[in-house]
mmCIF file of C-alpha atoms in Angstrom:
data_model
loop_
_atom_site.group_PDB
_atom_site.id
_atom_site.type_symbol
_atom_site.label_atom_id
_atom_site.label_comp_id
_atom_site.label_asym_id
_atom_site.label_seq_id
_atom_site.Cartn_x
_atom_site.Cartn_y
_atom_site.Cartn_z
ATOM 1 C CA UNK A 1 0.000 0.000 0.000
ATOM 2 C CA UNK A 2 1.520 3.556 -0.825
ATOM 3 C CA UNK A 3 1.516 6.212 1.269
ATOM 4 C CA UNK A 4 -0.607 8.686 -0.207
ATOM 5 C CA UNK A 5 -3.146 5.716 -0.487
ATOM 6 C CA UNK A 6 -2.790 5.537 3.809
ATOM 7 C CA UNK A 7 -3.064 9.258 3.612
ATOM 8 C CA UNK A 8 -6.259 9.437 1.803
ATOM 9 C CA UNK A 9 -7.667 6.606 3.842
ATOM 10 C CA UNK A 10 -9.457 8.981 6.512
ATOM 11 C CA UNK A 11 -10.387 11.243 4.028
ATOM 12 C CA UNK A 12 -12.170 8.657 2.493
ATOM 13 C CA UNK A 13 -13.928 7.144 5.125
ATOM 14 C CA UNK A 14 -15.038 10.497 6.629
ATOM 15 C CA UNK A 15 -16.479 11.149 2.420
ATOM 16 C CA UNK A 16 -18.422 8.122 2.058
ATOM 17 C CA UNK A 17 -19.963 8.825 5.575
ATOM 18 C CA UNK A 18 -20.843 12.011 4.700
ATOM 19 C CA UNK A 19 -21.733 11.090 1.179
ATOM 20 C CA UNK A 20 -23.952 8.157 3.015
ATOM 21 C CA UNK A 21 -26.233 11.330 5.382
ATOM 22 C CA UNK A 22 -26.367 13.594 2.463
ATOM 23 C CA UNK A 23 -27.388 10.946 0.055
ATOM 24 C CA UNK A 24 -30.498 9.757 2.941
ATOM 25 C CA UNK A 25 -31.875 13.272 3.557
ATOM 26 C CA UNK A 26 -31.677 13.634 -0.257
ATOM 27 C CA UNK A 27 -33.546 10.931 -0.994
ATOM 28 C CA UNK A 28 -36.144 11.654 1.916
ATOM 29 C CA UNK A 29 -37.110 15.344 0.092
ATOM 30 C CA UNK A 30 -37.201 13.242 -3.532
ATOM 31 C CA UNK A 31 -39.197 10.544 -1.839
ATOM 32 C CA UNK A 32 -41.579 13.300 -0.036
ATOM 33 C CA UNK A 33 -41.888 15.361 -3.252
ATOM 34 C CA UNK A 34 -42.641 12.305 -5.692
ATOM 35 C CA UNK A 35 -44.850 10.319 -3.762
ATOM 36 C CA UNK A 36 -46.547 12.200 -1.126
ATOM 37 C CA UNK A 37 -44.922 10.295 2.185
ATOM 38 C CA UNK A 38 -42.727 10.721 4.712
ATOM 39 C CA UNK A 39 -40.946 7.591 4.389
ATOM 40 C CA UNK A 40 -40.436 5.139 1.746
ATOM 41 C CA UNK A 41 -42.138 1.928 1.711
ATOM 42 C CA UNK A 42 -40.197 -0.951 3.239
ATOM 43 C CA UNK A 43 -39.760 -4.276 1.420
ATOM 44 C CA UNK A 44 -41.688 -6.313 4.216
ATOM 45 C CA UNK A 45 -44.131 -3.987 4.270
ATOM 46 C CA UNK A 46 -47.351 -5.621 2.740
ATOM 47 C CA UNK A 47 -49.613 -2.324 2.386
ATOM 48 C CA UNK A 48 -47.320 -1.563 -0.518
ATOM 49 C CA UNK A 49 -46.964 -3.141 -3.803
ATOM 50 C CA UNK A 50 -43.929 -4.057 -5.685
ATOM 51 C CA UNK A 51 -44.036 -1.508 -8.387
ATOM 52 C CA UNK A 52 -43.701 1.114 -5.403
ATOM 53 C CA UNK A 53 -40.935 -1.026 -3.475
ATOM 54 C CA UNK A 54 -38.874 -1.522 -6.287
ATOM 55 C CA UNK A 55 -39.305 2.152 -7.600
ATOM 56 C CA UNK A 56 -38.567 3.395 -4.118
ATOM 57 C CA UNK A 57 -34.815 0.886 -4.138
ATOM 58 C CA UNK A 58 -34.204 2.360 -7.441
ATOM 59 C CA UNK A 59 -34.563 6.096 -6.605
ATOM 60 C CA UNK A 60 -32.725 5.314 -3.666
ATOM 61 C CA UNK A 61 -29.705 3.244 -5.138
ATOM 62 C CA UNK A 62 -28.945 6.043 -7.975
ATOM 63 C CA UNK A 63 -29.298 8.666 -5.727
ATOM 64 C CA UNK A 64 -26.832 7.279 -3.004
ATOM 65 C CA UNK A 65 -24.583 6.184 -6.212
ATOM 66 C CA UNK A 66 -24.512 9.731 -7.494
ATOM 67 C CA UNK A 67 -24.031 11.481 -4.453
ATOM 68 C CA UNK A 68 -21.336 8.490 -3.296
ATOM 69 C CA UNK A 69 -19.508 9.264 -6.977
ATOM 70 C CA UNK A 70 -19.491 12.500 -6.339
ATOM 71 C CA UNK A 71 -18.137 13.004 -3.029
ATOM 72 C CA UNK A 72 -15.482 10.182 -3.628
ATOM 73 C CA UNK A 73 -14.080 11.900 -6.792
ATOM 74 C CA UNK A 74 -14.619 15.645 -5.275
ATOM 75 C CA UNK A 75 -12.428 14.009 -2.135
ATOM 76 C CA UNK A 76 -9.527 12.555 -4.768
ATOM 77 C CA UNK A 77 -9.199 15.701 -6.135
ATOM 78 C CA UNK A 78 -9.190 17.852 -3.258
ATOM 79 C CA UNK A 79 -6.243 15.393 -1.941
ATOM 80 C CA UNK A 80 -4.401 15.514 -5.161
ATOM 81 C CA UNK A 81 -4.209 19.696 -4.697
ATOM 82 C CA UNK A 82 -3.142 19.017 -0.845
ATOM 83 C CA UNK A 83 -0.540 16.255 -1.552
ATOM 84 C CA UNK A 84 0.700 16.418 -5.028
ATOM 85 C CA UNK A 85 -0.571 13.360 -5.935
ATOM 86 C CA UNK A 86 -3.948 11.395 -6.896
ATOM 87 C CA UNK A 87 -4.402 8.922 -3.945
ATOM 88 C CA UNK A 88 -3.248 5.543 -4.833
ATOM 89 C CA UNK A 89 -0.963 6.776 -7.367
ATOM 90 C CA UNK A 90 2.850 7.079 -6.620
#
């Protein structure tokens, strides 16, 4: 393991945790806006039909996958201006 990838290793933890709470409230206000709701239905939950559950997972997956993407390259680059180098690379 290089050292700029040991380096970055905080930074990246502490990004996909943040990444993780922004993408959940995200997804709450999308959820709220498209279907009316508070929450989003829960797989188990029999009052909802599949359509919805499987809608819900989807919204849910690309949103945390964007947000995720985004924080994780937006964190590379930052560490690349701080340390000279892209992590992992050296």
């Amino acid at each position: 393991m290089t050292k700029g990838t040991l380096l970055y290793k905080p930074v990246g933890l502490l990004g996909s945790l943040a990444a993780g709470a922004v993408a959940g409230l995200l997804f709450k206000q999308v959820w709220r806006l498209v279907s009316g709701s508070d929450s989003a239905p829960e797989a188990t939950d029999r009052r909802h039909g599949w359509t919805e559950v499987l809608v819900a997972a989807a919204v849910q997956g690309a949103i945390f996958g964007v947000v995720k993407a985004a924080v994780d390259r937006g964190g590379a680059q930052g560490f690349e201006k701080v340390a000279g180098t892209w992590p992992g690379e050296e």
